[in-house]
Amino acid sequence: MGSDPQYASYPNLLLSQHIFTLRTPSLSTYHPAANKALTASIKDTSQAPLYRYLAHPTDGILSSKIIWDEKYYGELKKSNDEELEVLDTEIKESDEKAGESEVVEAMGKKAEFFARVVDKERALAAYEELYIKTPTLGAKIDIVLAIIRMEMFYDDKAGVKKSVERARRLIDTGGDWDRRNRLKSYTGLHLLSCRQYAEAAPLLLDSLSTFTSTEICSYSTLVLYAVLAGTISLNRVDFKAKVIDSAEVLAILGSRSGGVVSAGDVEMIDAETEDTEGYSSLESLVNSLYLCEYKSFFVALADVEERFLSRDRILAEHRAWYVREMRRRAYAQLLESYRVVGLESMASAFGVSVEWLDRDLSKFIPSKKLNCTIDRVNGVIETNRPDDKNRQYQDVVKQGDQLLTKLQKFGQAVRLRGSERA
């Protein structure tokens, strides 16, 4: 076990969830609570840069939601400038009178100050200066993780990707157990935000038993992410072992299967407010898919979309894709058990009309995401799954064609260069 993580307090990623809520018209019910939380944070921690980023009348991203007060901004900025002056003085005095460790400590306070007020550019610059000055590997990893959180706050996916790779290289040189596990959670959330659910699922599910990264999300939210990623990407055997029978998953879904929702549980899924009833629908989604209870599955999927996918800043971007792929997964699971299925029978199993099912299946068949054909004359769906040997043969032929094309292009390039030399 490594030492306690440093620089893990800021920025508060819950604030980015509130910002997402205010920027989403469909979540207008939750706007007052999100507005209150943001304005309270700005006031309590003197976040002048965040206030300007959100409320400035010219370029504030929430200028229509949060009122701009020039005098108030001036007071916040004055408070920030005074605190920054004290920090700069401390760094200067430490450099002149104290040792290297005192200088690093003072620089760390300055970097955390910029992270607290959510000044992205100055925070990243301060962390980079601190990184250069920091002698220990563990502290360097903590600094990079702090950089990742700042980039996550602003949804800078390209920056997060680079920083995750940077942290991985550091950990590979000798990072301790705790920091390895923290990076696993960070990477899983990043992959989830980039719609790489298959890659995120094993990382998130493995993190459940060792999760300590409460600075990026609550444990129950991590379970939500892990279950959603695993449900859409794992094969049936792994789905049963790692999701259905997971003690960590059961501990959260089981404890939230019913009961009364308190006043603090109705806002959104984040580090402080959790939709208790929503976890019951998540449990229903998981179990109905595994037990092939497709009518219940469709109902649960709609409920999960409403309660989780549309409200969470990481999940909402891929909401439509996720719902579509989950429907496709359920269709494929049913069809793989039969050679021929009646359209009316399948529609009844999913609790939809024949016309709706016909239209929905037609979205997946042309792209070969479902290996079947629809015979509306006879009212049946015929599966046409190729056997493994035929599939392997087709793959070899395809790869061989690609290789021959590359060789031909290479040969032409060599001949051209030879003629030039002549």
Coordinates of C-alpha atoms in Angstrom, one line a residue:
M1 CA 0.0 0.0 0.0
G2 CA 1.4 3.4 -1.0
S3 CA 1.2 6.7 0.9
D4 CA -2.0 8.8 0.9
P5 CA -2.5 10.6 -2.5
Q6 CA -1.5 14.2 -2.7
Y7 CA -3.3 17.0 -4.6
A8 CA -6.5 15.0 -4.7
S9 CA -8.9 17.5 -3.3
Y10 CA -9.4 19.7 -6.4
P11 CA -11.0 20.4 -8.7
N12 CA -14.4 19.3 -7.5
L13 CA -15.7 17.2 -10.4
L14 CA -19.2 17.3 -9.0
L15 CA -19.4 20.9 -10.1
S16 CA -18.9 19.8 -13.7
Q17 CA -21.9 17.6 -13.3
H18 CA -23.9 20.6 -12.2
I19 CA -22.7 22.6 -15.2
F20 CA -23.8 19.8 -17.5
T21 CA -27.2 19.8 -15.8
L22 CA -27.6 23.6 -16.4
R23 CA -26.6 23.3 -20.0
T24 CA -29.1 20.5 -20.7
P25 CA -32.6 21.9 -21.4
S26 CA -34.3 18.5 -20.8
L27 CA -33.0 18.6 -17.2
S28 CA -34.8 21.8 -16.3
T29 CA -36.4 20.2 -13.3
Y30 CA -32.9 20.0 -11.7
H31 CA -31.7 23.5 -12.8
P32 CA -32.5 25.3 -9.5
A33 CA -30.6 22.8 -7.4
A34 CA -27.6 22.8 -9.8
N35 CA -27.6 26.6 -9.9
K36 CA -27.7 26.8 -6.1
A37 CA -24.8 24.4 -5.8
L38 CA -22.6 26.2 -8.3
T39 CA -23.2 29.7 -6.9
A40 CA -22.6 28.4 -3.3
S41 CA -19.3 26.9 -4.4
I42 CA -18.2 30.0 -6.2
K43 CA -19.0 32.1 -3.1
D44 CA -17.6 29.7 -0.5
T45 CA -14.3 29.1 -2.2
S46 CA -13.9 32.4 -4.1
Q47 CA -13.8 30.9 -7.5
A48 CA -13.5 34.0 -9.6
P49 CA -12.2 32.2 -12.8
L50 CA -15.1 29.7 -12.6
Y51 CA -17.6 32.5 -12.1
R52 CA -16.2 34.3 -15.2
Y53 CA -16.2 31.1 -17.2
L54 CA -19.8 30.4 -16.4
A55 CA -21.5 33.8 -16.1
H56 CA -19.6 36.4 -18.1
P57 CA -22.1 38.2 -20.4
T58 CA -19.9 37.9 -23.5
D59 CA -18.4 34.4 -23.4
G60 CA -19.8 32.7 -20.3
I61 CA -21.2 29.3 -21.1
L62 CA -24.1 29.7 -18.7
S63 CA -24.6 33.5 -19.0
S64 CA -28.4 32.9 -19.4
K65 CA -28.6 30.8 -16.2
I66 CA -26.2 32.5 -13.8
I67 CA -26.4 36.3 -13.3
W68 CA -23.2 38.3 -13.9
D69 CA -22.3 40.9 -11.3
E70 CA -19.2 42.9 -12.1
K71 CA -18.8 44.2 -8.5
Y72 CA -19.1 40.6 -7.1
Y73 CA -16.6 39.4 -9.7
G74 CA -14.2 42.1 -8.6
E75 CA -14.5 41.0 -4.9
L76 CA -13.8 37.4 -5.8
K77 CA -10.8 38.4 -8.0
K78 CA -9.5 40.6 -5.2
S79 CA -9.7 37.7 -2.7
N80 CA -7.9 35.4 -5.2
D81 CA -5.2 38.0 -5.9
E82 CA -4.6 38.4 -2.2
E83 CA -4.4 34.7 -1.6
L84 CA -2.1 34.3 -4.6
E85 CA 0.2 37.0 -3.3
V86 CA 0.6 35.2 0.0
L87 CA 1.4 31.9 -1.8
D88 CA 4.0 33.6 -4.0
T89 CA 5.6 35.1 -0.9
E90 CA 5.7 31.7 0.8
I91 CA 7.4 30.2 -2.3
K92 CA 10.0 33.0 -2.4
E93 CA 10.8 32.8 1.3
S94 CA 11.0 29.0 1.1
D95 CA 13.4 29.3 -1.8
E96 CA 15.6 31.7 0.1
K97 CA 15.5 30.4 3.7
A98 CA 14.3 26.8 3.6
G99 CA 15.0 23.5 1.9
E100 CA 13.9 21.8 -1.3
S101 CA 10.9 20.1 0.4
E102 CA 9.5 23.3 1.7
V103 CA 9.7 24.9 -1.7
V104 CA 7.9 21.9 -3.2
E105 CA 5.2 22.1 -0.5
A106 CA 4.6 25.8 -1.2
M107 CA 4.5 25.2 -4.9
G108 CA 1.9 22.5 -4.3
K109 CA -0.3 24.9 -2.4
K110 CA -0.2 27.3 -5.3
A111 CA -1.1 24.6 -7.8
E112 CA -4.0 23.4 -5.6
F113 CA -5.2 27.0 -5.3
F114 CA -5.5 27.3 -9.1
A115 CA -7.3 23.9 -9.2
R116 CA -9.7 25.0 -6.4
V117 CA -10.8 28.1 -8.3
V118 CA -10.9 26.0 -11.5
D119 CA -8.4 28.1 -13.5
K120 CA -7.5 25.5 -16.0
E121 CA -4.5 27.1 -17.8
R122 CA -2.8 28.4 -14.7
A123 CA -3.5 25.2 -12.8
L124 CA -1.9 23.1 -15.5
A125 CA 1.1 25.4 -15.8
A126 CA 1.5 25.3 -12.0
Y127 CA 1.3 21.5 -11.9
E128 CA 3.9 21.2 -14.6
E129 CA 6.3 23.4 -12.7
L130 CA 5.6 21.4 -9.6
Y131 CA 6.2 18.2 -11.5
I132 CA 9.7 19.3 -12.5
K133 CA 10.6 20.3 -9.0
T134 CA 9.1 17.2 -7.3
P135 CA 11.7 14.5 -6.7
T136 CA 9.6 11.4 -5.8
L137 CA 7.8 9.1 -8.2
G138 CA 4.7 8.8 -6.2
A139 CA 4.2 12.5 -5.9
K140 CA 4.8 12.9 -9.7
I141 CA 2.1 10.4 -10.4
D142 CA -0.3 12.3 -8.1
I143 CA 0.5 15.5 -10.0
V144 CA -0.4 13.9 -13.3
L145 CA -3.6 12.5 -11.8
A146 CA -4.5 16.0 -10.7
I147 CA -3.9 17.2 -14.2
I148 CA -6.2 14.5 -15.5
R149 CA -9.0 15.6 -13.2
M150 CA -8.6 19.2 -14.4
E151 CA -8.8 18.0 -18.0
M152 CA -11.8 15.9 -17.1
F153 CA -13.6 18.9 -15.6
Y154 CA -13.4 20.7 -18.9
D155 CA -14.1 17.5 -20.9
D156 CA -10.7 17.7 -22.7
K157 CA -10.6 14.1 -24.0
A158 CA -7.4 14.6 -26.0
G159 CA -5.7 16.0 -23.0
V160 CA -6.9 13.3 -20.7
K161 CA -5.7 10.6 -23.2
K162 CA -2.2 12.1 -23.2
S163 CA -2.1 12.5 -19.5
V164 CA -3.4 8.9 -18.9
E165 CA -0.5 7.6 -21.0
R166 CA 1.9 9.8 -19.1
A167 CA 0.7 8.4 -15.8
R168 CA 0.9 4.8 -17.1
R169 CA 4.5 5.3 -18.1
L170 CA 5.3 6.6 -14.7
I171 CA 3.5 3.8 -12.9
D172 CA 5.2 1.2 -15.1
T173 CA 8.6 2.4 -13.7
G174 CA 7.6 1.6 -10.1
G175 CA 4.2 3.0 -9.1
D176 CA 2.7 1.5 -5.9
W177 CA -0.5 -0.6 -5.7
D178 CA -2.8 2.2 -4.7
R179 CA -1.8 4.5 -7.5
R180 CA -2.1 1.7 -10.0
N181 CA -5.6 1.0 -9.0
R182 CA -6.5 4.7 -9.0
L183 CA -5.2 5.0 -12.6
K184 CA -7.3 2.0 -13.5
S185 CA -10.4 3.9 -12.4
Y186 CA -9.3 7.1 -14.2
T187 CA -8.6 5.2 -17.4
G188 CA -12.0 3.4 -17.2
L189 CA -13.9 6.7 -16.9
H190 CA -11.9 8.2 -19.8
L191 CA -12.6 5.2 -22.1
L192 CA -16.3 5.4 -21.1
S193 CA -16.4 9.1 -22.1
C194 CA -14.9 8.1 -25.5
R195 CA -17.5 5.4 -26.1
Q196 CA -15.0 2.6 -25.7
Y197 CA -17.2 0.5 -23.5
A198 CA -15.5 -2.9 -24.3
E199 CA -12.2 -1.5 -23.2
A200 CA -13.6 0.3 -20.1
A201 CA -15.6 -2.6 -18.8
P202 CA -12.7 -4.8 -17.4
L203 CA -11.0 -1.8 -15.9
L204 CA -14.1 -0.6 -14.1
L205 CA -15.2 -4.0 -13.0
D206 CA -11.7 -4.8 -11.6
S207 CA -11.7 -1.4 -9.8
L208 CA -14.8 -2.3 -7.8
S209 CA -13.0 -4.3 -5.1
T210 CA -10.2 -1.9 -4.7
F211 CA -11.8 1.5 -5.4
T212 CA -10.4 4.5 -3.5
S213 CA -10.7 7.2 -6.1
T214 CA -13.6 9.1 -4.6
E215 CA -12.2 12.3 -6.0
I216 CA -13.5 11.4 -9.4
C217 CA -16.9 9.7 -8.5
S218 CA -18.7 8.0 -5.7
Y219 CA -18.5 4.2 -5.3
S220 CA -22.1 3.7 -6.3
T221 CA -21.6 5.7 -9.5
L222 CA -18.6 3.6 -10.3
V223 CA -20.8 0.5 -10.0
L224 CA -23.3 2.1 -12.3
Y225 CA -20.6 2.8 -14.9
A226 CA -19.1 -0.7 -14.5
V227 CA -22.5 -2.4 -14.9
L228 CA -23.5 -0.4 -17.9
A229 CA -20.2 -1.1 -19.6
G230 CA -20.2 -4.8 -18.8
T231 CA -23.8 -5.3 -19.8
I232 CA -23.2 -4.0 -23.3
S233 CA -19.8 -5.5 -24.0
L234 CA -19.2 -8.8 -22.1
N235 CA -20.1 -12.2 -23.5
R236 CA -22.7 -14.2 -21.6
V237 CA -20.3 -16.2 -19.5
D238 CA -18.3 -13.2 -18.3
F239 CA -21.5 -11.2 -17.9
K240 CA -22.8 -13.8 -15.5
A241 CA -19.5 -14.0 -13.5
K242 CA -18.5 -10.3 -13.4
V243 CA -21.8 -8.5 -13.3
I244 CA -24.7 -10.8 -12.3
D245 CA -22.8 -12.7 -9.6
S246 CA -20.4 -9.9 -8.6
A247 CA -20.5 -9.3 -4.8
E248 CA -19.6 -5.6 -5.3
V249 CA -22.5 -5.1 -7.8
L250 CA -25.0 -7.0 -5.7
A251 CA -24.0 -5.0 -2.6
I252 CA -25.1 -1.8 -4.4
L253 CA -28.0 -2.9 -6.5
G254 CA -29.4 -5.1 -3.7
S255 CA -29.2 -2.3 -1.2
R256 CA -31.0 0.1 -3.5
S257 CA -33.8 -2.2 -4.8
G258 CA -36.7 -0.3 -3.4
G259 CA -37.1 1.8 -0.3
V260 CA -38.0 5.4 0.1
V261 CA -36.1 8.1 -1.9
S262 CA -35.0 10.9 0.3
A263 CA -35.0 14.6 -0.7
G264 CA -31.3 14.5 -1.5
D265 CA -31.7 11.5 -3.7
V266 CA -33.7 12.9 -6.5
E267 CA -31.4 15.3 -8.3
M268 CA -28.9 13.3 -10.4
I269 CA -26.3 10.6 -10.3
D270 CA -23.2 12.1 -8.9
A271 CA -20.9 11.9 -5.9
E272 CA -23.6 13.3 -3.5
T273 CA -27.0 12.5 -4.9
E274 CA -28.1 9.1 -6.0
D275 CA -31.4 8.0 -7.5
T276 CA -32.3 5.0 -5.3
E277 CA -35.2 3.9 -7.4
G278 CA -33.0 4.1 -10.5
Y279 CA -30.8 1.3 -9.2
S280 CA -33.8 -0.9 -9.1
S281 CA -34.3 -0.4 -12.8
L282 CA -30.6 -1.0 -13.4
E283 CA -30.9 -4.3 -11.5
S284 CA -34.0 -5.2 -13.6
L285 CA -32.1 -4.4 -16.8
V286 CA -29.3 -6.7 -15.9
N287 CA -31.4 -9.6 -14.8
S288 CA -34.0 -9.4 -17.5
L289 CA -31.3 -9.5 -20.2
Y290 CA -29.6 -12.5 -18.7
L291 CA -33.0 -14.3 -18.1
C292 CA -34.2 -13.4 -21.6
E293 CA -37.3 -11.6 -20.2
Y294 CA -37.3 -9.2 -23.1
K295 CA -40.5 -7.3 -22.4
S296 CA -39.2 -6.4 -18.9
F297 CA -35.8 -5.6 -20.5
F298 CA -37.3 -3.0 -22.8
V299 CA -39.1 -1.4 -19.9
A300 CA -36.0 -1.3 -17.7
L301 CA -33.9 0.0 -20.6
A302 CA -36.2 3.0 -21.1
D303 CA -36.1 3.6 -17.3
V304 CA -32.3 3.4 -17.2
E305 CA -32.1 5.8 -20.1
E306 CA -34.3 8.3 -18.3
R307 CA -32.8 8.0 -14.8
F308 CA -29.1 7.6 -15.7
L309 CA -28.1 7.9 -19.3
S310 CA -29.8 11.3 -19.9
R311 CA -28.7 12.8 -16.6
D312 CA -25.0 11.9 -16.3
R313 CA -22.4 14.1 -18.0
I314 CA -20.3 11.1 -19.1
L315 CA -23.1 8.9 -20.3
A316 CA -25.4 11.4 -21.9
E317 CA -23.2 12.0 -24.9
H318 CA -23.6 8.4 -26.0
R319 CA -27.2 7.8 -24.7
A320 CA -28.8 7.2 -28.1
W321 CA -26.0 4.9 -29.2
Y322 CA -26.1 2.9 -26.0
V323 CA -29.9 2.3 -26.1
R324 CA -29.7 1.3 -29.8
E325 CA -26.8 -1.2 -29.1
M326 CA -28.6 -2.7 -26.1
R327 CA -31.6 -3.3 -28.3
R328 CA -29.4 -4.9 -30.9
R329 CA -27.8 -7.1 -28.2
A330 CA -31.2 -8.3 -27.0
Y331 CA -32.3 -9.1 -30.6
A332 CA -29.1 -11.0 -31.3
Q333 CA -29.4 -13.0 -28.1
L334 CA -32.9 -14.1 -29.0
L335 CA -32.2 -14.8 -32.7
E336 CA -29.1 -16.9 -32.1
S337 CA -31.3 -19.6 -30.5
Y338 CA -33.5 -20.1 -33.5
R339 CA -33.3 -20.7 -37.2
V340 CA -36.6 -19.1 -37.9
V341 CA -38.7 -16.8 -35.6
G342 CA -42.2 -15.5 -36.2
L343 CA -42.3 -11.7 -36.4
E344 CA -45.5 -11.6 -34.4
S345 CA -44.0 -13.9 -31.8
M346 CA -40.8 -11.9 -31.5
A347 CA -42.8 -8.6 -31.3
S348 CA -44.9 -10.1 -28.5
A349 CA -41.8 -11.2 -26.6
F350 CA -40.4 -7.6 -26.7
G351 CA -43.8 -6.0 -26.0
V352 CA -43.9 -4.0 -29.3
S353 CA -45.9 -4.0 -32.5
V354 CA -44.8 -6.0 -35.6
E355 CA -44.4 -2.7 -37.6
W356 CA -42.1 -1.2 -34.9
L357 CA -40.0 -4.3 -34.7
D358 CA -39.7 -4.5 -38.5
R359 CA -38.5 -0.9 -38.6
D360 CA -36.0 -1.4 -35.8
L361 CA -34.5 -4.6 -37.1
S362 CA -34.1 -3.0 -40.5
K363 CA -31.6 -0.5 -38.9
F364 CA -29.2 -3.4 -38.0
I365 CA -29.6 -5.9 -40.9
P366 CA -28.0 -3.9 -43.8
S367 CA -24.8 -3.2 -41.7
K368 CA -24.6 -6.9 -40.8
K369 CA -25.0 -6.1 -37.1
L370 CA -27.8 -8.7 -37.1
N371 CA -27.3 -11.8 -39.4
C372 CA -30.9 -12.3 -40.4
T373 CA -33.5 -11.5 -43.1
I374 CA -37.1 -10.4 -42.7
D375 CA -39.7 -12.2 -44.7
R376 CA -42.8 -10.0 -44.3
V377 CA -44.9 -12.2 -46.7
N378 CA -44.6 -15.2 -44.5
G379 CA -44.2 -13.1 -41.3
V380 CA -40.9 -14.7 -40.2
I381 CA -37.3 -13.7 -39.5
E382 CA -34.7 -16.1 -40.8
T383 CA -31.2 -16.2 -39.3
N384 CA -28.3 -16.8 -41.6
R385 CA -25.3 -17.0 -39.3
P386 CA -22.2 -18.3 -41.1
D387 CA -20.4 -21.1 -39.3
D388 CA -16.9 -20.5 -37.8
K389 CA -15.0 -22.1 -40.6
N390 CA -16.8 -20.0 -43.3
R391 CA -16.2 -16.9 -41.2
Q392 CA -12.5 -17.7 -40.8
Y393 CA -12.2 -18.4 -44.5
Q394 CA -13.8 -15.1 -45.4
D395 CA -11.5 -13.3 -43.0
V396 CA -8.4 -14.9 -44.6
V397 CA -9.6 -14.0 -48.0
K398 CA -10.2 -10.4 -47.0
Q399 CA -6.9 -10.1 -45.2
G400 CA -5.1 -11.7 -48.2
D401 CA -6.6 -9.2 -50.6
Q402 CA -5.5 -6.3 -48.4
L403 CA -2.0 -7.7 -48.2
L404 CA -1.8 -8.2 -52.0
T405 CA -3.0 -4.6 -52.5
K406 CA -0.3 -3.3 -50.2
L407 CA 2.4 -5.4 -51.9
Q408 CA 1.3 -4.1 -55.3
K409 CA 1.5 -0.5 -54.1
F410 CA 4.9 -1.2 -52.5
G411 CA 6.2 -2.7 -55.8
Q412 CA 5.0 0.3 -57.8
A413 CA 6.8 2.6 -55.4
V414 CA 10.0 0.6 -55.6
R415 CA 9.9 0.6 -59.4
L416 CA 9.3 4.4 -59.5
R417 CA 12.3 5.0 -57.3
G418 CA 14.4 2.7 -59.4
S419 CA 13.5 4.6 -62.6
E420 CA 14.4 7.9 -60.8
R421 CA 17.9 6.6 -59.9
A422 CA 18.4 5.4 -63.5

